[in-house]
Short mmCIF file of C-alpha atoms and ligand atoms in Angstrom, two decimals:
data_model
loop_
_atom_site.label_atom_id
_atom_site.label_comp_id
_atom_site.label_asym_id
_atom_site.label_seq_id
_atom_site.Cartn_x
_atom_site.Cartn_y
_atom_site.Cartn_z
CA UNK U 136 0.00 0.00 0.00
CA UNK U 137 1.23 3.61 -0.88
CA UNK U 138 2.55 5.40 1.83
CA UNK U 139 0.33 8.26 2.67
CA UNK U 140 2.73 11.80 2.99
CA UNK U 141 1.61 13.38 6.36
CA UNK U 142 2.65 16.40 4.69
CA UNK U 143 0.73 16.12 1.95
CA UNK U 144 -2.91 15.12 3.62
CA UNK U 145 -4.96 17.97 3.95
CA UNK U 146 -7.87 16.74 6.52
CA UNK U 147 -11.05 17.91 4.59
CA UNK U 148 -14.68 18.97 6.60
CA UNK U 149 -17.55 17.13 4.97
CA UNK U 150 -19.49 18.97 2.19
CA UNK U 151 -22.04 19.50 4.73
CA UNK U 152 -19.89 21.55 6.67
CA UNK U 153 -18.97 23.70 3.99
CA UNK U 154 -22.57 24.28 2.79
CA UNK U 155 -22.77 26.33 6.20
CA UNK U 156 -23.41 30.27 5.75
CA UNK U 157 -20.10 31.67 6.40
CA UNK U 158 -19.54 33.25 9.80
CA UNK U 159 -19.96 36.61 9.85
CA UNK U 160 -18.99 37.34 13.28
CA UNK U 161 -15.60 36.99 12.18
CA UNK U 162 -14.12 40.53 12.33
CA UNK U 163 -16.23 41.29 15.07
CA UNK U 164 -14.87 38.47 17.40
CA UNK U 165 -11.02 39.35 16.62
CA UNK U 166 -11.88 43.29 17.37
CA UNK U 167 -13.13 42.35 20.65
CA UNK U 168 -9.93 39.77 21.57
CA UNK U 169 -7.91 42.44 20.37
CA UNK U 170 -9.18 45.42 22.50
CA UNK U 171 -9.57 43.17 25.47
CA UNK U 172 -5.38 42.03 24.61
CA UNK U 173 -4.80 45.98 25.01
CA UNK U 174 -6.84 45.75 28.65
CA UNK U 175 -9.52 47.93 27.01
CA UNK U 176 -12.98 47.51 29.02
CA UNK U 177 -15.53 45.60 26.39
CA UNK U 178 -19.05 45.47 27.78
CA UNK U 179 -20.31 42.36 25.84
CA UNK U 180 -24.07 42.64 24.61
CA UNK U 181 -23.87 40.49 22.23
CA UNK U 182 -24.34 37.07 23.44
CA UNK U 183 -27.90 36.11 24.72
CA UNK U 184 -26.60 33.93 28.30
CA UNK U 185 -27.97 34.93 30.92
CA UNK U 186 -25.79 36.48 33.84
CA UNK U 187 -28.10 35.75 36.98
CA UNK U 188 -27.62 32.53 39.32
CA UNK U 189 -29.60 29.64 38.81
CA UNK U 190 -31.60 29.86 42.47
CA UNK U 191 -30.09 27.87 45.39
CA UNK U 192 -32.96 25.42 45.81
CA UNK U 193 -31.93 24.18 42.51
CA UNK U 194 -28.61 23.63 42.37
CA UNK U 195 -28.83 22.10 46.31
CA UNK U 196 -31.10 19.36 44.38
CA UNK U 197 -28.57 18.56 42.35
CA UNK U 198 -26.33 18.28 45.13
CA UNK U 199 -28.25 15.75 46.60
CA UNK U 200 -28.86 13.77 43.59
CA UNK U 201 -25.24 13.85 42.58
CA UNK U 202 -24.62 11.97 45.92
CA UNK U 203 -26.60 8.79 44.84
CA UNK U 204 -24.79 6.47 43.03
CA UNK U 205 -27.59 4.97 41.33
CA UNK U 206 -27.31 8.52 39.33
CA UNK U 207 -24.50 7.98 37.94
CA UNK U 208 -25.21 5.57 35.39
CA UNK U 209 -26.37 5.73 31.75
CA UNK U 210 -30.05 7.40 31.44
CA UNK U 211 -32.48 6.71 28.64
CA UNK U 212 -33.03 8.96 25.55
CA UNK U 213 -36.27 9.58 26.86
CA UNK U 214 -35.76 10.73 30.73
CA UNK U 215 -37.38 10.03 33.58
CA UNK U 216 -41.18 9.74 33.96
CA UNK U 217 -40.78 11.98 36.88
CA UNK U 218 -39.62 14.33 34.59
CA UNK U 219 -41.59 14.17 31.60
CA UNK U 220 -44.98 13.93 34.57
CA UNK U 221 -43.05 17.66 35.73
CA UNK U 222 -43.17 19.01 32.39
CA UNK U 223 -46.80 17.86 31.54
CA UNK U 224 -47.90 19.39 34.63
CA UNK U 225 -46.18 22.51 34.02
CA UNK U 226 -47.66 23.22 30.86
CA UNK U 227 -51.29 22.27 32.37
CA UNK U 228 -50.55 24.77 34.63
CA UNK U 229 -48.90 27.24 32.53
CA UNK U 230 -51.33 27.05 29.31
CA UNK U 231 -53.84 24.72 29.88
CA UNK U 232 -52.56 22.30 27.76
CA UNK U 233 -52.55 19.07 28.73
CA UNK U 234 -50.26 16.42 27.03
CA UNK U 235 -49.15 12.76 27.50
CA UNK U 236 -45.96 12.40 29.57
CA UNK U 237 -45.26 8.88 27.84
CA UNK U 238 -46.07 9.85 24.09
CA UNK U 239 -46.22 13.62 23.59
CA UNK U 240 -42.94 15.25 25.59
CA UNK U 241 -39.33 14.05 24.99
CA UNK U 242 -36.46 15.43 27.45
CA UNK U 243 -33.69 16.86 25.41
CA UNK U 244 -30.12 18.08 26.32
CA UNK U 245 -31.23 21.65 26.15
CA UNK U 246 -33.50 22.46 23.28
CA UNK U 247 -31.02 23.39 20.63
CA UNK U 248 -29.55 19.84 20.58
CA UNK U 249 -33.24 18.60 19.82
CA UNK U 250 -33.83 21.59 17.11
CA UNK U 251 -30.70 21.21 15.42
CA UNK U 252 -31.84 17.29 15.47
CA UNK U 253 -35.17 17.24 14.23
CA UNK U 254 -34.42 17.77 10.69
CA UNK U 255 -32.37 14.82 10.86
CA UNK U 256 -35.50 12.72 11.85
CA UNK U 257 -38.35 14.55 9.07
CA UNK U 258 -36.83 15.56 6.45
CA UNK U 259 -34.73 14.04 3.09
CA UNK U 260 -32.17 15.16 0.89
CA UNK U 261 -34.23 17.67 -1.27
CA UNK U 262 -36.80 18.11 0.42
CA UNK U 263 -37.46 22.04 1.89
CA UNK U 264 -37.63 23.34 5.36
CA UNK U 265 -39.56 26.71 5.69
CA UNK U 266 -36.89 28.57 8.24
CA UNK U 267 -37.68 32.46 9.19
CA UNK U 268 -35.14 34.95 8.06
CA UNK U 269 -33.23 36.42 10.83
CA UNK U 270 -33.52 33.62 12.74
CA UNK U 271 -31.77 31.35 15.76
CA UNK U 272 -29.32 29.43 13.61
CA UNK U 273 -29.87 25.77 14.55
CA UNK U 274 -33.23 25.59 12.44
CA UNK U 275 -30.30 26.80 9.49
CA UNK U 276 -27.96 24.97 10.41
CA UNK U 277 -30.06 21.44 11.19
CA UNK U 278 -31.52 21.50 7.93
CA UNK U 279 -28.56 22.23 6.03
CA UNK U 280 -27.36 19.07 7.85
CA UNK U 281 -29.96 17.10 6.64
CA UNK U 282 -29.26 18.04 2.87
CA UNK U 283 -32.61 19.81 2.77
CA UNK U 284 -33.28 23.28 1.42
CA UNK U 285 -33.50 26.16 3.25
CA UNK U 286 -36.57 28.13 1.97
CA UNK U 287 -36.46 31.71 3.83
CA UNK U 288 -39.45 32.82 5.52
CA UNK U 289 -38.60 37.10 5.84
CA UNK U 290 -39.41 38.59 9.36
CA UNK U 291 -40.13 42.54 8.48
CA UNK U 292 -41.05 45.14 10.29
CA UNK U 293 -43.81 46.03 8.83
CA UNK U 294 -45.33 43.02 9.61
CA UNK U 295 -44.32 43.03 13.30
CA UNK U 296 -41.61 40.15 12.47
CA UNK U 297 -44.59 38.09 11.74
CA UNK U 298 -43.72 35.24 8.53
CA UNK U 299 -45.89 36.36 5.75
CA UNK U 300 -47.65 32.35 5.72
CA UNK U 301 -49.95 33.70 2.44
CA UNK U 302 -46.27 35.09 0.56
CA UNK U 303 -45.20 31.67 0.18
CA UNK U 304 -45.85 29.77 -3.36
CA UNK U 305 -47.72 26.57 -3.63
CA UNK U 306 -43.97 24.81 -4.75
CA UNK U 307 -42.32 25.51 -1.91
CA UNK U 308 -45.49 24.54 0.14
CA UNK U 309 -45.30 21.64 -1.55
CA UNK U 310 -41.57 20.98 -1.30
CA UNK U 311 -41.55 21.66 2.77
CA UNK U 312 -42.13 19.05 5.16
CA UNK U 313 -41.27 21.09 8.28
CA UNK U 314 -41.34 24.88 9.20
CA UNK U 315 -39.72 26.74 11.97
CA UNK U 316 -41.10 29.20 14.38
CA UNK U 317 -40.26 31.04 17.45
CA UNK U 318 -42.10 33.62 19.43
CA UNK U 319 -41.06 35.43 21.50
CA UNK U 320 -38.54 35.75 18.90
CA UNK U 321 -34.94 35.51 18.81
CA UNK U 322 -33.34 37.93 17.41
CA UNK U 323 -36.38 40.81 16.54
CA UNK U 324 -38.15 40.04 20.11
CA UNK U 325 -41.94 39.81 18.48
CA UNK U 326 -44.36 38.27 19.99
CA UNK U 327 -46.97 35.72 18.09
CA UNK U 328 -50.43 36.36 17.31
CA UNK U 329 -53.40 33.65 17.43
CA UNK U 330 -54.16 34.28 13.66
CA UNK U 331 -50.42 33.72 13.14
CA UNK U 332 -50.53 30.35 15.00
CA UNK U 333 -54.12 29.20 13.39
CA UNK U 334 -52.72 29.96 9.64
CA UNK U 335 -49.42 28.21 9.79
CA UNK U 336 -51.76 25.11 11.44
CA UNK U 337 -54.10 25.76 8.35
CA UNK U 338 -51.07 25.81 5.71
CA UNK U 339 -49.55 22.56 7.33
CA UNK U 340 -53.03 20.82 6.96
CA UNK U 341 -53.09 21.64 3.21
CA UNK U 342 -49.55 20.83 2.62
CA UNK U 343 -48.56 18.17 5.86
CA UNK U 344 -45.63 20.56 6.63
CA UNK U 345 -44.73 19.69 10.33
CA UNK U 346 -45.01 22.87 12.50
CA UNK U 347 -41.89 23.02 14.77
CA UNK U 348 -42.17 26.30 17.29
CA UNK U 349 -39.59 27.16 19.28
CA UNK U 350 -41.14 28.56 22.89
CA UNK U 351 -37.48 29.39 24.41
CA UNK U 352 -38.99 32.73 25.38
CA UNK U 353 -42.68 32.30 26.60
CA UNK U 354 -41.51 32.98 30.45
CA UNK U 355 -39.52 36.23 29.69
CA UNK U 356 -41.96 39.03 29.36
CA UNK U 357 -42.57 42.26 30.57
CA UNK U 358 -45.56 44.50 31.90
CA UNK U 359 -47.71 41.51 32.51
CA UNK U 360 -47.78 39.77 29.19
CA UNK U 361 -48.36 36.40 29.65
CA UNK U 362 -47.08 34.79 25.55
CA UNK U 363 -48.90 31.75 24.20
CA UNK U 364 -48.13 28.40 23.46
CA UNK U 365 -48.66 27.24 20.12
CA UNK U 366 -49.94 24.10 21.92
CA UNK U 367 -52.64 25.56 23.14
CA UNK U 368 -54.37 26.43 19.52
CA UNK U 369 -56.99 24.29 18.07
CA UNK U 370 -54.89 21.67 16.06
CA UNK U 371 -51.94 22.36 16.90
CA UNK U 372 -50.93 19.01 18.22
CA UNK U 373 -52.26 17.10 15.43
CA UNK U 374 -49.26 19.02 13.00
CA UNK U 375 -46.75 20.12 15.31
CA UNK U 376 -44.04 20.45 18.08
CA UNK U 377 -43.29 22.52 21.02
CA UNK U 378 -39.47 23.12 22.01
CA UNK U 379 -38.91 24.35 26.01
CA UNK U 380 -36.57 24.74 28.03
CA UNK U 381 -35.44 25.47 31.76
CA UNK U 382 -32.30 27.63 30.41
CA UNK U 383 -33.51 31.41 30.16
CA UNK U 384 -36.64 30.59 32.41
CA UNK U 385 -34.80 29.33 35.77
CA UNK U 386 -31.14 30.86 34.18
CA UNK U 387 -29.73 27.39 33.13
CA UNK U 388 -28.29 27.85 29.86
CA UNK U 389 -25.00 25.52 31.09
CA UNK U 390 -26.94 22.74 32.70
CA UNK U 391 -28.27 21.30 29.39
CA UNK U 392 -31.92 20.24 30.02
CA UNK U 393 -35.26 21.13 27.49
CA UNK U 394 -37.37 19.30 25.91
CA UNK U 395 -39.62 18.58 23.02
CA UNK U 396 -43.63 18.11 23.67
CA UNK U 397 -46.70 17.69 21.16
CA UNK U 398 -47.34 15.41 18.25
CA UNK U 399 -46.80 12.17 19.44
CA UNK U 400 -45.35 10.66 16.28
CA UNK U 401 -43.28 13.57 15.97
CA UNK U 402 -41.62 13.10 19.14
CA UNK U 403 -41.17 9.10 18.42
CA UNK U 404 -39.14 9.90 15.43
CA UNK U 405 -36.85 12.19 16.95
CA UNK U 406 -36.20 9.80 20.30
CA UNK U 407 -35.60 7.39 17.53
CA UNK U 408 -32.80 9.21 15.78
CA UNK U 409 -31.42 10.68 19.33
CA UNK U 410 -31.13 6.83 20.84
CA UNK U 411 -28.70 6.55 17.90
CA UNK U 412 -26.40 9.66 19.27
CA UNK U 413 -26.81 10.07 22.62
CA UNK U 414 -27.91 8.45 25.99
CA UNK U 415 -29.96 11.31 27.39
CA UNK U 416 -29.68 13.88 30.59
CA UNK U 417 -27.64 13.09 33.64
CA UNK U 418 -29.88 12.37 36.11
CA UNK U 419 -28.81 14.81 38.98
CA UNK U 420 -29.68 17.29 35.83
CA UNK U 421 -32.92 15.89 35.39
CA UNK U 422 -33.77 15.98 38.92
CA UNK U 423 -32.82 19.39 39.58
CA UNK U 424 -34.92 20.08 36.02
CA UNK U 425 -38.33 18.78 38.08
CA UNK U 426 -37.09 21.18 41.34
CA UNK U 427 -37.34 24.16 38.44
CA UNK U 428 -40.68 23.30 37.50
CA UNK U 429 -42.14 22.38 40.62
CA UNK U 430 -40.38 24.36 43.44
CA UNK U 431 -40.37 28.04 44.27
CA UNK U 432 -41.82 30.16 41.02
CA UNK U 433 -40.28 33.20 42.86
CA UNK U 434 -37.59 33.48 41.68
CA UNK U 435 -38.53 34.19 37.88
CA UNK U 436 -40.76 37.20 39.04
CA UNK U 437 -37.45 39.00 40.47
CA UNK U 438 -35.29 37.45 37.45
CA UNK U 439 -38.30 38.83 34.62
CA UNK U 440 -38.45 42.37 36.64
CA UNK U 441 -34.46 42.75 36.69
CA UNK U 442 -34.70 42.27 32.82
CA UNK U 443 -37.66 44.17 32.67
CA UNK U 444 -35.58 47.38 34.52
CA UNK U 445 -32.96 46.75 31.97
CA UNK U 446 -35.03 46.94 28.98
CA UNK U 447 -36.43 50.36 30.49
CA UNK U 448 -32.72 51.43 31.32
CA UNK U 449 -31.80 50.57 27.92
CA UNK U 450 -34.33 51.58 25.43
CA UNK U 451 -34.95 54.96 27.51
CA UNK U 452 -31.47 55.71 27.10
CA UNK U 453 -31.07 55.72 23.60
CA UNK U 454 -34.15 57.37 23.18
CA UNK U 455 -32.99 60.34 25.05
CA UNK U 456 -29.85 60.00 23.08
CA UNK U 457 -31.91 60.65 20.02
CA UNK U 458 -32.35 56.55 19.07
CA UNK U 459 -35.47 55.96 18.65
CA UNK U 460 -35.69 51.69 19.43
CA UNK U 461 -39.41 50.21 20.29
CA UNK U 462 -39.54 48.05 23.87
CA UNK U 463 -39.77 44.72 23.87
CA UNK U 464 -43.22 43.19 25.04
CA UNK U 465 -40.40 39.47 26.07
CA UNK U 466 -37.28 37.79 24.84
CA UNK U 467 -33.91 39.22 26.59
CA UNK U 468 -33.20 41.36 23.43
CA UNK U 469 -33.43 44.62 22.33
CA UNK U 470 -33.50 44.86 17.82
CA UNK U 471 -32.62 48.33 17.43
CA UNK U 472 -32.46 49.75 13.61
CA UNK U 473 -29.43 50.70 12.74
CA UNK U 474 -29.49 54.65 12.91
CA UNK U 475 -28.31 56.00 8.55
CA UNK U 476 -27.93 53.25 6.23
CA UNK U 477 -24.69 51.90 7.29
CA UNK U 478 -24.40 47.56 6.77
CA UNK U 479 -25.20 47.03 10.43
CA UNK U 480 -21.74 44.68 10.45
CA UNK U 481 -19.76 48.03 9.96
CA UNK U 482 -22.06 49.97 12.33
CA UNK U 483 -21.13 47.38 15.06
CA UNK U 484 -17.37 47.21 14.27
CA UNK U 485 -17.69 51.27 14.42
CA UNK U 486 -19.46 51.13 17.99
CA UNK U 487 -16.93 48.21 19.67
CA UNK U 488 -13.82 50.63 18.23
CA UNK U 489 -15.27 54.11 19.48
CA UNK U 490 -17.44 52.65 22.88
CA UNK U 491 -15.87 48.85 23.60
CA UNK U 492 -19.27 47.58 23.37
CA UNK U 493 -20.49 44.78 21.43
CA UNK U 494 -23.52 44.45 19.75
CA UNK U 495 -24.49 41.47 17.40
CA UNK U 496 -25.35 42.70 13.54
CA UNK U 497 -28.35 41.74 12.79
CA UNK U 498 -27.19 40.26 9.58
CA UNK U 499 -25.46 37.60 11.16
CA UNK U 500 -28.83 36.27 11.44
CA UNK U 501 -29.70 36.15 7.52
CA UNK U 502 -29.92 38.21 5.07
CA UNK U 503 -33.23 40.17 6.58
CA UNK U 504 -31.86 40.74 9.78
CA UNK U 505 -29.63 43.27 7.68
CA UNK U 506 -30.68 47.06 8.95
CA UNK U 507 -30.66 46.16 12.54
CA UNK U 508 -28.04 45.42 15.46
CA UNK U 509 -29.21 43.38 18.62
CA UNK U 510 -28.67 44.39 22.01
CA UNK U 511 -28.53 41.64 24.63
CA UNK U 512 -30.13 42.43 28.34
CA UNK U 513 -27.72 39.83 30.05
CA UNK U 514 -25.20 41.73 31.74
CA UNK U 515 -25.53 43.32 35.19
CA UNK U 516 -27.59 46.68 35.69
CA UNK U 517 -24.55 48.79 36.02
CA UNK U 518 -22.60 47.40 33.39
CA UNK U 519 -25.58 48.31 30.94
CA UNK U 520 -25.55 51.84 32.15
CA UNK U 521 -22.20 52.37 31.27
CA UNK U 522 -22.81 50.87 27.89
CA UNK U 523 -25.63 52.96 27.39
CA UNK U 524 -23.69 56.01 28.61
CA UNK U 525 -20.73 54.98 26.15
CA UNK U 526 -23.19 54.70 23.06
CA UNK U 527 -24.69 57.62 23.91
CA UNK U 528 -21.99 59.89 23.76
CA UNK U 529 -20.67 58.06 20.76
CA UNK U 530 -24.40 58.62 18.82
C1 LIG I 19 -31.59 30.32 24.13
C2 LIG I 19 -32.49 29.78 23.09
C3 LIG I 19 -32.94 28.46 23.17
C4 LIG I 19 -32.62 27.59 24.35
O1 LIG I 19 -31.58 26.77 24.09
P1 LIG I 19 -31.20 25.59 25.10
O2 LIG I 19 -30.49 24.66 24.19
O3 LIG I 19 -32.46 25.02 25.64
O4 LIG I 19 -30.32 26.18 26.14
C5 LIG I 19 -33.80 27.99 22.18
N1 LIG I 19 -34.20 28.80 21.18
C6 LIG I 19 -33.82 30.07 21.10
C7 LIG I 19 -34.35 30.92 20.02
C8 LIG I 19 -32.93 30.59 22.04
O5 LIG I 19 -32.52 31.86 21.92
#
């Protein structure tokens, strides 16, 4: 056999990994390194993690739990009954919706592993996947992996970052077998409407498109607002999916625990595909995931009214600072248009150089996210006053 040069072997990614939309943080990401190299103080509002504690009684019951050796073994793909019995209950109590804990929810290691995975389970090569443009990048990136086509669903402002559902041609109605949503929304922070929910259930009907929303957000609003679960319109569970998850509700973004819940068959095709890849949640993770969703709500009234202050703190700001940016009714973002018609990646690299603080451009989150810059509410109160005192001056 031929010798293979070391030298000479360039290690290749897979085509699927180079059919990925290029990174477009790039530039962004070395400017920050670099001013933080010359000790320069970056306030970071770009990434969407959230900076409070996870509450005590918590992380004590995964203490506990960690103790018992009998959680230290393998788990199955799909969790604990105790767990999936906490998460039914919780959305009885939370929307009235009342679902099977053995057929219709699915523990996942934090929602994005199951979003990124679904596509995987649904869809074929050439089939399309109806994904809203800006958007989270999983539901890109998962069907991308699956060799599907990505058919753009624009989020615009004039339609209050609502998918235009009657804009999209027979063909590519026909060609989808899944479609993405997520309200509250990440990145534009728009909330859903009923008719929104009832026409995408009426499209995937015609068409049997699954319906795959993406609830990450329902627990973070402000002034009262109480968002909806697509679960709990008429139909909904006959076409569709609900993704959840404990990270920005009870601040666990690094404890890995969500889930899936909804159309039963659905939910058996992706445990199917995830028993191939993974062995499910740590117990101690899972049990601490039930103390979330049955112990003290408290805590998420004080976490919702510090983000709530910081929205306030924020957008009042920069509208005394002549930026005019509408308030959030949930999500932990602010989607500010980009003040004159700069690309918003310049008009970020501009504002890290002159203030040291980041802010994601919009267009990092497709092509209609272009025009806008979002502003993250996950740093600590003071911190975001300076920022907003920094960008102020600089405006
Ligand atoms: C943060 C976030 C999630 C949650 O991800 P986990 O994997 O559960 O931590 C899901 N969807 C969106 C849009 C998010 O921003």
């Amino acid at each position: 056999m031929p010798q293979l040069e070391a030298t000479q072997w360039d290690i290749e990614r897979a085509d699927r990994l180079k059919a990925l939309p290029p990174y477009l943080f790039v530039e962004i990401d070395k400017a920050k390194r670099r001013l933080r190299e010359q000790g320069k103080d970056v306030i970071d509002l770009g990434v969407g993690d959230p900076d409070l504690p996870t509450p005590p009684h918590i992380i004590r019951a995964l203490q506990q739990a960690a103790e018992d050796p009998a959680n230290h073994r393998y788990s199955f793909t799909e969790g604990l009954r105790p767990l999936r019995q906490a998460i039914a209950a919780w959305y009885e109590r939370r929307f009235g919706v009342t679902l099977d804990p053995d057929t219709e929810v699915l523990p996942l290691l934090g929602s994005k592993e199951g979003i990124a995975n679904l596509p995987l389970a649904l869809v074929n090569p050439g089939d399309a996947v109806l994904v809203p443009d800006p958007c989270y990048p999983p539901y890109r990136s998962g069907t991308i992996f699956a060799g599907a086509e990505v058919i753009p669903m624009p989020l615009l402002a004039e339609n209050q970052f609502l998918p235009d559902l009657g804009a999209i041609s027979q063909k590519a109605a026909r060609r989808a077998k899944l479609m993405f949503l997520n309200y509250p929304n990440n990145p534009t922070s728009a909330v859903a409407t009923d008719k929104l929910f009832q026409e995408a259930i009426e499209l995937a009907q015609a068409y049997q498109i699954v319906i795959a929303h993406d609830a990450a957000y329902t627990e973070i609003a402000y002034d009262g607002f109480r968002p909806m679960s697509f679960l709990q319109v008429s139909g909904a569970k006959d076409v569709g999916v609900e993704f959840h998850s404990v990270s920005k509700t009870y601040n666990m973004t690094g404890w890995r625990a969500g889930w899936v819940c909804g159309n039963a068959k659905v939910i058996a095709a992706l445990c199917q595909l995830k028993t191939n890849i993974d062995s499910g949640i740590f117990q101690p993770v899972q049990l601490a995931a039930i103390e979330a969703l049955q112990g003290d709500q408290s805590v998420l009234q004080q976490t919702v009214a510090t983000y709530q202050q910081r929205r306030d703190l924020l957008v009042d700001a920069l509208a005394a600072a002549g930026w005019a940016v509408p308030k959030p009714q949930a999500s932990l973002y602010i989607w500010a248009p980009v003040p004159g018609a700069a690309p918003s990646i310049d008009w970020a690299r501009k504002m890290l150089e002159r203030t040291q603080v980041v802010m994601t451009p919009g267009r990092g989150f497709g092509d209609h996210g272009e025009g806008f810059v979002r502003f993250s509410l996950t740093v600590p109160t003071e911190r975001l006053r300076e920022a907003v005192d920094r960008i102020a001056k600089a405006l």
